[in-house]
Short mmCIF file of C-alpha atoms and ligand atoms in Angstrom, two decimals:
data_model
loop_
_atom_site.label_atom_id
_atom_site.label_comp_id
_atom_site.label_asym_id
_atom_site.label_seq_id
_atom_site.Cartn_x
_atom_site.Cartn_y
_atom_site.Cartn_z
CA MET A 1 110.40 146.78 119.99
CA GLU A 2 107.53 149.18 119.39
CA PHE A 3 105.31 147.64 122.46
CA THR A 4 107.75 148.65 125.33
CA THR A 5 105.82 152.05 126.04
CA THR A 6 102.40 150.05 126.15
CA ALA A 7 100.77 148.31 128.89
CA GLU A 8 101.34 145.08 129.58
CA PRO A 9 97.78 143.67 129.35
CA ILE A 10 97.54 145.50 125.91
CA VAL A 11 100.58 143.81 124.48
CA ARG A 12 99.50 140.16 125.84
CA LEU A 13 96.15 140.56 124.04
CA ILE A 14 97.77 142.16 120.43
CA GLU A 15 99.86 138.64 120.75
CA GLU A 16 96.88 136.42 121.56
CA PHE A 17 94.95 137.92 118.48
CA GLY A 18 97.89 137.73 116.56
CA LYS A 19 98.25 134.18 116.88
CA LEU A 20 94.70 133.60 115.55
CA PRO A 21 94.15 132.24 111.64
CA GLY A 22 93.91 134.95 109.26
CA ILE A 23 95.08 137.87 112.04
CA GLY A 24 97.81 139.67 111.12
CA PRO A 25 99.82 141.86 113.38
CA LYS A 26 97.64 145.20 112.26
CA SER A 27 94.11 143.56 112.65
CA ALA A 28 95.03 142.21 116.38
CA GLN A 29 96.25 145.90 117.68
CA ARG A 30 92.68 147.20 115.81
CA LEU A 31 91.15 144.39 117.63
CA THR A 32 92.52 145.37 120.91
CA TYR A 33 91.81 148.86 121.26
CA TYR A 34 88.45 148.21 119.77
CA LEU A 35 87.83 146.03 123.11
CA LEU A 36 89.88 148.75 124.90
CA GLN A 37 87.10 151.34 124.39
CA SER A 38 84.09 148.67 124.27
CA PRO A 39 81.99 148.90 127.36
CA PRO A 40 82.92 146.49 130.34
CA GLU A 41 79.84 144.25 129.41
CA ARG A 42 80.59 143.81 125.91
CA VAL A 43 84.10 142.58 126.84
CA GLU A 44 82.84 140.21 129.48
CA THR A 45 80.21 138.65 126.85
CA LEU A 46 83.05 138.21 124.82
CA ALA A 47 85.19 136.59 127.21
CA GLU A 48 82.44 134.35 127.98
CA ALA A 49 81.79 133.26 124.86
CA ILE A 50 85.54 132.25 124.44
CA ARG A 51 85.45 130.49 127.91
CA GLY A 52 82.22 128.73 126.55
CA ILE A 53 83.71 126.52 123.83
CA LYS A 54 85.96 124.65 125.90
CA GLN A 55 83.15 124.15 128.49
CA GLY A 56 80.76 121.52 128.60
CA LEU A 57 81.52 120.70 124.93
CA ARG A 58 81.47 116.71 124.07
CA LEU A 59 80.78 114.75 121.32
CA CYS A 60 77.67 113.56 120.18
CA SER A 61 76.83 110.25 120.97
CA VAL A 62 75.27 109.84 117.31
CA CYS A 63 77.36 111.45 114.70
CA LEU A 64 80.39 112.85 116.64
CA ASN A 65 79.53 116.50 115.82
CA ILE A 66 80.70 118.84 118.69
CA THR A 67 77.82 119.51 121.11
CA ASP A 68 77.21 120.32 124.40
CA SER A 69 74.51 117.80 125.23
CA GLU A 70 74.11 114.27 124.56
CA THR A 71 73.03 114.05 121.12
CA CYS A 72 73.39 117.44 118.96
CA ILE A 73 71.15 119.42 117.52
CA ILE A 74 70.63 117.89 114.14
CA CYS A 75 70.48 114.19 115.55
CA CYS A 76 67.63 115.35 117.93
CA ASP A 77 65.75 117.19 114.93
CA ASP A 78 62.59 114.36 114.15
CA ASN A 79 62.23 116.17 110.86
CA ARG A 80 65.59 114.97 109.49
CA ASP A 81 65.55 111.85 107.34
CA ARG A 82 67.54 109.15 109.35
CA SER A 83 68.03 106.66 106.42
CA LYS A 84 70.68 108.68 105.56
CA ILE A 85 74.52 109.66 106.55
CA CYS A 86 76.71 112.11 104.98
CA ILE A 87 80.44 111.43 106.20
CA VAL A 88 82.64 114.21 106.47
CA GLU A 89 86.14 114.73 107.89
CA GLU A 90 85.93 117.51 110.62
CA PRO A 91 82.81 119.34 112.54
CA ALA A 92 83.69 122.31 110.68
CA ASP A 93 82.53 120.52 107.23
CA ILE A 94 78.99 120.17 108.34
CA LEU A 95 78.05 124.07 108.21
CA PRO A 96 78.79 124.82 105.11
CA LEU A 97 76.80 121.92 104.29
CA GLU A 98 73.65 122.91 106.23
CA ARG A 99 74.16 126.27 104.97
CA THR A 100 72.90 125.18 101.47
CA ARG A 101 69.40 123.52 102.96
CA LYS A 102 69.76 120.85 100.34
CA TYR A 103 70.78 118.17 102.92
CA ARG A 104 68.01 116.96 105.10
CA GLY A 105 69.89 113.56 106.40
CA LEU A 106 72.41 112.94 109.38
CA TYR A 107 75.74 112.95 109.39
CA HIS A 108 78.84 111.02 110.63
CA VAL A 109 81.94 112.96 111.47
CA LEU A 110 85.30 111.21 111.02
CA HIS A 111 87.56 113.33 113.26
CA GLY A 112 90.39 112.93 110.71
CA VAL A 113 91.12 111.24 107.13
CA ILE A 114 92.95 108.19 106.07
CA SER A 115 96.76 109.30 105.44
CA PRO A 116 99.12 106.10 104.76
CA GLY A 117 102.47 108.31 104.40
CA ASP A 118 101.81 110.05 107.64
CA GLY A 119 100.75 107.16 109.70
CA VAL A 120 97.10 107.89 109.97
CA GLY A 121 94.97 104.54 108.93
CA PRO A 122 91.30 103.76 109.16
CA ASP A 123 91.75 102.98 113.22
CA ASP A 124 93.06 106.10 113.59
CA ILE A 125 89.62 108.08 112.89
CA LYS A 126 86.15 107.15 113.75
CA LEU A 127 85.43 104.77 111.37
CA ASN A 128 84.57 101.75 113.83
CA GLU A 129 81.84 103.94 115.40
CA LEU A 130 80.49 104.45 111.77
CA ILE A 131 80.42 100.76 110.99
CA MET A 132 78.78 100.02 114.26
CA ARG A 133 76.04 102.85 113.23
CA ILE A 134 75.38 101.05 109.88
CA GLN A 135 75.00 98.00 111.32
CA LYS A 136 72.46 98.71 113.44
CA GLY A 137 70.41 99.13 109.99
CA GLY A 138 67.86 101.33 109.02
CA ILE A 139 70.51 103.20 106.69
CA ASP A 140 69.68 103.17 103.03
CA GLU A 141 72.41 106.10 101.78
CA VAL A 142 75.87 106.89 102.92
CA ILE A 143 76.92 110.03 101.01
CA LEU A 144 80.72 110.54 101.18
CA ALA A 145 81.36 114.05 101.64
CA THR A 146 85.15 113.69 102.30
CA ASN A 147 87.51 116.66 100.68
CA PRO A 148 88.33 115.95 97.04
CA ASN A 149 91.56 115.36 97.39
CA LEU A 150 94.17 112.44 97.61
CA GLU A 151 93.29 111.30 101.33
CA GLY A 152 89.74 112.22 101.07
CA ASP A 153 89.27 109.97 98.16
CA ALA A 154 91.49 107.11 99.63
CA THR A 155 89.29 107.57 102.89
CA ALA A 156 85.97 107.60 100.71
CA MET A 157 87.42 104.28 98.65
CA TYR A 158 88.04 102.63 102.08
CA ILE A 159 84.72 103.24 103.33
CA GLN A 160 83.11 102.10 99.98
CA ARG A 161 84.68 99.08 99.95
CA LEU A 162 83.72 98.42 103.56
CA ILE A 163 80.05 98.59 102.35
CA THR A 164 79.07 95.73 100.28
CA SER A 165 75.13 95.45 101.15
CA PRO A 166 72.91 96.17 98.24
CA GLN A 167 70.24 97.82 100.46
CA ILE A 168 72.92 100.89 101.27
CA GLN A 169 73.78 103.05 98.23
CA VAL A 170 76.52 104.54 98.73
CA THR A 171 77.53 107.96 96.71
CA ARG A 172 80.15 110.61 96.39
CA LEU A 173 79.79 114.38 96.07
CA ALA A 174 79.99 115.44 92.96
CA ARG A 175 83.69 116.14 91.92
CA GLY A 176 84.42 118.25 89.25
CA LEU A 177 84.72 122.00 87.98
CA PRO A 178 84.93 124.58 90.77
CA PHE A 179 82.03 127.60 90.56
CA GLY A 180 84.18 130.46 89.69
CA GLY A 181 87.25 128.89 88.36
CA ASP A 182 88.50 128.83 85.03
CA LEU A 183 88.78 125.66 82.87
CA GLU A 184 92.31 126.86 81.48
CA TYR A 185 93.78 126.02 85.10
CA ALA A 186 92.10 122.66 85.64
CA ASP A 187 94.19 119.40 85.83
CA ASP A 188 93.25 116.65 84.32
CA VAL A 189 92.20 114.73 87.20
CA THR A 190 89.58 117.18 88.11
CA LEU A 191 88.72 117.88 84.36
CA SER A 192 88.32 114.02 83.47
CA ARG A 193 86.37 113.77 86.46
CA ALA A 194 83.91 116.96 85.85
CA LEU A 195 83.29 115.13 81.99
CA GLU A 196 82.29 112.00 83.73
CA GLY A 197 80.05 113.44 86.10
CA ARG A 198 78.64 115.73 83.17
CA GLN A 199 74.58 116.49 83.53
CA SER A 200 72.07 117.33 81.01
CA ILE A 201 71.19 120.67 81.24
CA MET B 1 127.38 134.19 90.29
CA THR B 2 123.79 135.56 90.90
CA GLN B 3 121.08 132.76 91.28
CA LEU B 4 117.95 133.12 88.69
CA ARG B 5 114.85 134.71 90.61
CA VAL B 6 112.96 132.04 89.11
CA TYR B 7 113.41 128.47 88.13
CA GLN B 8 111.57 125.59 86.11
CA THR B 9 111.77 122.08 86.92
CA GLU B 10 109.90 118.81 86.62
CA ALA B 11 109.02 117.34 89.93
CA ILE B 12 106.99 114.82 91.47
CA VAL B 13 104.73 115.82 94.64
CA ILE B 14 105.55 113.21 97.28
CA LYS B 15 104.31 114.52 100.36
CA ARG B 16 102.25 117.85 101.55
CA ILE B 17 101.64 119.58 104.90
CA LYS B 18 99.00 122.27 105.58
CA LEU B 19 100.43 125.76 106.02
CA GLY B 20 98.44 128.07 107.80
CA GLU B 21 95.10 128.56 106.63
CA ALA B 22 94.76 127.79 103.00
CA ASP B 23 98.69 126.79 101.87
CA ARG B 24 100.57 123.77 101.77
CA ILE B 25 104.34 123.14 101.83
CA LEU B 26 105.29 120.51 99.60
CA THR B 27 108.33 117.90 99.68
CA LEU B 28 109.00 117.26 95.88
CA TYR B 29 111.23 114.77 93.89
CA THR B 30 113.08 116.58 91.04
CA PRO B 31 115.67 115.23 88.62
CA GLU B 32 118.00 117.87 88.75
CA LYS B 33 117.86 119.11 92.22
CA GLY B 34 116.50 115.63 93.99
CA LYS B 35 114.38 116.35 96.93
CA ILE B 36 113.24 120.18 97.44
CA ARG B 37 110.41 121.93 99.16
CA ALA B 38 108.25 124.37 98.02
CA VAL B 39 105.12 126.64 99.32
CA ALA B 40 102.05 125.95 96.97
CA LYS B 41 99.72 128.88 98.16
CA GLY B 42 95.70 128.76 97.98
CA THR B 43 95.81 125.05 97.09
CA ARG B 44 93.43 124.28 100.23
CA ARG B 45 90.75 126.71 98.80
CA PRO B 46 88.36 125.45 95.86
CA ILE B 47 89.63 127.94 93.39
CA SER B 48 93.23 127.52 93.18
CA LYS B 49 95.20 127.67 89.70
CA LEU B 50 97.80 125.15 91.24
CA GLY B 51 94.96 122.71 92.39
CA GLY B 52 95.09 119.03 91.37
CA HIS B 53 98.36 120.06 89.63
CA VAL B 54 100.27 119.64 92.99
CA GLU B 55 98.38 116.90 94.35
CA LEU B 56 100.37 114.00 96.02
CA LEU B 57 101.69 111.41 93.47
CA THR B 58 101.11 113.96 90.23
CA HIS B 59 104.02 114.86 87.89
CA SER B 60 104.16 118.69 87.19
CA GLN B 61 106.12 120.88 85.35
CA LEU B 62 106.62 123.72 87.75
CA LEU B 63 107.87 127.30 87.90
CA ILE B 64 109.29 128.10 90.93
CA ALA B 65 110.26 131.47 92.53
CA ARG B 66 113.24 131.73 95.20
CA GLY B 67 111.95 133.09 98.80
CA ARG B 68 113.71 133.97 101.71
CA ASN B 69 113.16 130.89 103.68
CA LEU B 70 110.66 128.75 101.42
CA ASP B 71 110.79 128.53 97.40
CA ILE B 72 107.18 129.42 96.13
CA ILE B 73 105.42 127.65 93.22
CA THR B 74 104.00 130.03 91.00
CA GLN B 75 102.89 127.98 88.01
CA ALA B 76 102.46 124.42 87.46
CA GLN B 77 101.17 122.10 84.82
CA THR B 78 100.26 118.56 84.71
CA ILE B 79 102.53 116.10 82.78
CA ASN B 80 101.17 112.91 84.29
CA SER B 81 98.54 112.38 87.30
CA PHE B 82 98.80 108.81 87.27
CA MET B 83 95.13 108.67 87.27
CA PRO B 84 94.29 104.94 87.44
CA ILE B 85 96.40 105.31 90.82
CA LYS B 86 94.05 108.04 92.20
CA ASN B 87 91.07 105.94 91.19
CA ASP B 88 92.07 102.77 92.94
CA LEU B 89 92.76 102.28 96.62
CA ILE B 90 95.11 99.50 96.59
CA ARG B 91 97.08 101.40 93.52
CA LEU B 92 96.88 104.24 95.91
CA SER B 93 98.38 102.48 98.56
CA GLN B 94 101.22 101.55 96.47
CA GLY B 95 101.73 104.74 95.08
CA LEU B 96 102.20 106.31 98.53
CA TYR B 97 104.51 103.87 99.77
CA CYS B 98 106.82 104.44 97.21
CA ALA B 99 106.47 108.21 97.54
CA GLU B 100 107.27 107.52 101.23
CA LEU B 101 110.43 105.49 100.39
CA VAL B 102 111.54 108.42 98.21
CA ASP B 103 111.28 110.60 100.95
CA ALA B 104 112.85 108.85 103.67
CA PHE B 105 115.69 107.69 101.50
CA ALA B 106 116.43 110.76 99.57
CA ALA B 107 118.40 113.64 101.01
CA GLU B 108 117.59 117.54 100.10
CA HIS B 109 119.10 118.69 97.19
CA ILE B 110 121.10 115.42 96.24
CA GLU B 111 120.59 115.07 92.24
CA SER B 112 119.52 111.39 91.40
CA VAL B 113 118.41 111.37 87.64
CA GLU B 114 118.14 107.50 87.97
CA THR B 115 116.40 107.93 91.07
CA PHE B 116 113.57 110.20 89.31
CA HIS B 117 113.49 108.13 86.46
CA LEU B 118 112.69 104.78 88.52
CA PHE B 119 110.31 106.61 90.56
CA ARG B 120 108.33 108.15 87.50
CA ASP B 121 108.33 104.60 86.00
CA THR B 122 107.20 102.55 88.60
CA LEU B 123 104.14 104.92 89.45
CA ASP B 124 103.55 104.50 85.32
CA ARG B 125 103.80 100.88 85.68
CA LEU B 126 101.56 101.13 89.20
CA ALA B 127 98.88 102.78 87.30
CA ASN B 128 98.87 100.82 84.17
CA SER B 129 99.84 97.15 84.81
CA ASP B 130 98.78 94.48 86.97
CA MET B 131 102.01 93.21 88.23
CA SER B 132 102.36 95.60 91.51
CA ALA B 133 104.52 92.99 93.47
CA ILE B 134 106.88 92.87 90.63
CA ALA B 135 107.13 96.77 90.13
CA LEU B 136 107.19 97.07 93.95
CA ARG B 137 110.29 94.98 94.72
CA TYR B 138 112.21 96.17 91.71
CA PHE B 139 111.66 99.61 93.09
CA GLU B 140 112.69 99.00 96.54
CA LEU B 141 115.64 97.11 94.98
CA GLN B 142 117.03 99.81 92.70
CA LEU B 143 116.23 102.22 94.55
CA VAL B 144 118.89 101.44 97.03
CA ASN B 145 121.02 100.52 94.31
CA TYR B 146 121.21 104.33 93.48
CA LEU B 147 120.96 105.86 96.62
CA GLY B 148 124.04 103.59 97.78
CA TYR B 149 122.93 100.84 99.95
CA ARG B 150 122.96 97.99 97.06
CA PRO B 151 123.06 94.74 99.28
CA GLN B 152 125.76 92.28 98.26
CA LEU B 153 124.37 89.46 96.87
CA GLN B 154 127.59 87.64 95.05
CA SER B 155 129.85 86.49 98.12
CA CYS B 156 129.15 86.31 101.75
CA THR B 157 129.37 89.50 103.53
CA LEU B 158 131.42 87.39 106.38
CA CYS B 159 133.78 85.34 104.64
CA ASN B 160 133.88 86.95 101.27
CA LYS B 161 133.76 83.34 99.66
CA GLY B 162 131.38 83.07 96.71
CA ILE B 163 127.79 81.94 97.26
CA GLN B 164 126.72 78.38 96.77
CA PRO B 165 123.78 77.44 94.95
CA GLU B 166 122.12 76.29 98.22
CA ILE B 167 120.11 77.77 101.30
CA ASN B 168 121.70 80.82 102.23
CA TYR B 169 121.33 83.17 104.54
CA PHE B 170 120.50 87.42 104.24
CA SER B 171 121.32 89.77 107.07
CA SER B 172 120.19 93.32 106.96
CA SER B 173 122.71 94.36 109.25
CA GLN B 174 125.29 93.27 106.97
CA GLY B 175 124.04 94.22 104.12
CA GLY B 176 124.06 90.98 102.25
CA ILE B 177 123.90 87.44 102.09
CA ILE B 178 125.71 84.89 104.97
CA CYS B 179 126.55 81.45 103.59
CA PRO B 180 125.75 78.37 105.82
CA GLN B 181 129.01 78.31 107.32
CA CYS B 182 128.95 81.85 108.49
CA VAL B 183 125.40 82.19 109.83
CA HIS B 184 126.11 81.02 113.27
CA GLU B 185 127.94 84.36 113.66
CA GLU B 186 125.20 86.40 112.61
CA VAL B 187 122.02 85.55 114.68
CA LEU B 188 119.41 88.15 113.25
CA SER B 189 119.94 86.78 109.53
CA ARG B 190 117.12 85.12 107.97
CA ARG B 191 116.89 82.05 105.41
CA LEU B 192 116.72 82.80 101.91
CA SER B 193 115.75 80.16 99.36
CA LEU B 194 117.72 79.66 96.51
CA ASN B 195 115.11 80.77 94.04
CA ALA B 196 114.66 84.17 96.16
CA LEU B 197 118.45 85.03 95.95
CA LYS B 198 118.47 84.40 91.96
CA VAL B 199 115.58 86.45 91.78
CA LEU B 200 117.11 89.46 94.06
CA ARG B 201 120.45 89.15 91.77
CA LEU B 202 118.46 89.64 88.30
CA TRP B 203 116.17 92.35 89.70
CA GLN B 204 119.75 93.83 90.83
CA ASN B 205 120.77 94.11 87.58
CA CYS B 206 118.42 94.03 84.78
CA ASP B 207 116.15 96.20 82.98
CA TYR B 208 112.61 96.11 83.85
CA ALA B 209 111.41 94.59 80.88
CA ILE B 210 113.50 91.28 82.00
CA ALA B 211 112.46 91.51 85.47
CA VAL B 212 108.73 91.09 84.67
CA ARG B 213 109.41 88.11 82.71
CA ILE B 214 110.00 86.48 85.87
CA ASN B 215 107.13 83.95 87.28
CA VAL B 216 107.06 85.04 90.85
CA ASN B 217 104.37 82.47 92.48
CA ASP B 218 102.90 83.53 95.86
CA GLU B 219 105.14 81.96 98.38
CA LEU B 220 108.52 83.36 96.44
CA ALA B 221 106.33 87.06 96.44
CA LYS B 222 106.09 86.78 99.94
CA GLU B 223 109.49 86.04 100.79
CA LEU B 224 110.82 88.76 98.70
CA GLU B 225 108.61 91.10 100.40
CA THR B 226 109.94 90.46 103.57
CA VAL B 227 112.94 89.92 103.16
CA ILE B 228 113.41 93.56 101.34
CA ARG B 229 111.17 95.07 103.45
CA ASP B 230 113.41 94.21 106.56
CA TYR B 231 116.22 95.44 105.03
CA LEU B 232 114.72 98.83 104.20
CA LYS B 233 113.37 99.11 107.73
CA TYR B 234 117.06 98.37 109.04
CA LEU B 235 118.53 101.00 106.56
CA LEU B 236 116.02 103.80 107.85
CA GLU B 237 115.82 102.68 111.40
CA LYS B 238 112.23 103.12 111.56
CA GLN B 239 108.70 101.91 110.37
CA ILE B 240 107.81 102.62 107.04
CA LYS B 241 104.54 104.27 108.06
CA SER B 242 102.56 103.20 104.61
CA THR B 243 102.87 99.46 105.00
CA ALA B 244 100.61 99.16 107.56
CA PHE B 245 97.73 100.44 105.08
CA LEU B 246 99.52 98.22 102.37
CA ASP B 247 99.18 95.26 104.38
CA ALA B 248 95.79 96.09 105.73
CA LEU B 249 94.05 95.93 101.79
CA LYS B 250 95.62 92.66 101.68
CA VAL B 251 92.89 91.34 103.75
CA LYS B 252 89.01 91.55 102.49
CA PRO B 253 87.38 93.77 104.88
CA ALA B 254 84.43 92.70 107.55
CA ALA B 255 82.18 94.08 105.43
CA ILE B 256 78.72 95.71 106.13
CA ASP B 257 76.06 93.94 104.72
CA ASN B 258 73.33 93.88 106.37
ZN1 ZN C 1 74.98 114.24 115.98
ZN1 ZN C 2 130.97 82.92 105.00
#
């Protein structure tokens, strides 16, 4: 082992960094030695921030996003359109949608996706919460933003099947060719959906 | 003999699990190698050359490189995406059920070309016909046929006497029919109507083109489904997970129509 001559706390931190996604042994080592040379306040701030994500966090009582208060920042915002709900699989899916600045409605986080072969059915994700929320009324559009793969589609189709009210428009994020992709490598499901969803320019 | 570093195969994707940040481990069913597993790199990113070619329930031509631990898919081209299955929730649930059965019954690296063809043809039937009940029962019976669990339907599994045209019984643990004289010896057997027995016998042996000619009413369809499902569950010693979703879709949901 190359670490035998290294102090135990250093070895430990390198190991912990190495468990994080996208961080190989080299990066783990670099981060550790970087922190070792940083001022103590800086290390303390980082440690605090890491502890913070597991303390006092809970699910928003409206949309089930992760929040540190009763309702999340988005649901509290009076400028947002409360008649629209965008349905996502995980809390992490909200951030990229927010970054586009194109959507001003609310969200609903399912915390999972229907995956029959893995034994994950409609009752195992936060679908009942969604149904109750829509039943309260005042919703005119439900946007299905589950991932464009088989489980995401199954979940979207299942939700679409539940909503029969003519007052509520059910939409799905456009599916088709990814930006930066290459037509040559597109599969026929993607291509035919891209054709179906073509737009005049 | 040295093995080639890469090989080509047809395959249908029957299972996918996440690996690391952007990769997946796929379970594939192939004609020549039976069930195999391979890594599909980058398939959880929007821009991936493999992308939809290695989606679940997709029949593709693959180029696979042998790896130290797991083999790696380097190229993929769709042969049949069974698109109607991907666009319809009921068909999708049925396709996933078939995939789960293949995964559960097939052992890794045991070749069965017949099973591959049966699976491929069944997905095609689920995609392009409205005979799903027959397609599924035919699939189940033929699958256990090919994989060595063919139920005994000609003679009593206990006394070996030929089965008479009357009400008989089916025992999952005995793997077949029990005659009315022996039924007291096997408490877990279930009543089997003469019609159900006839249909099971026929489907066990005939081509699909003949199987679909049978007129199966709802009651008989239900009986056949129950008896075969029971048998599969017994063989697998576990619940078939996707049946819960299959059944959930049979009832109309409590709709939101306010
Ligand atoms: Zn919220
Ligand atoms: Zn007998």
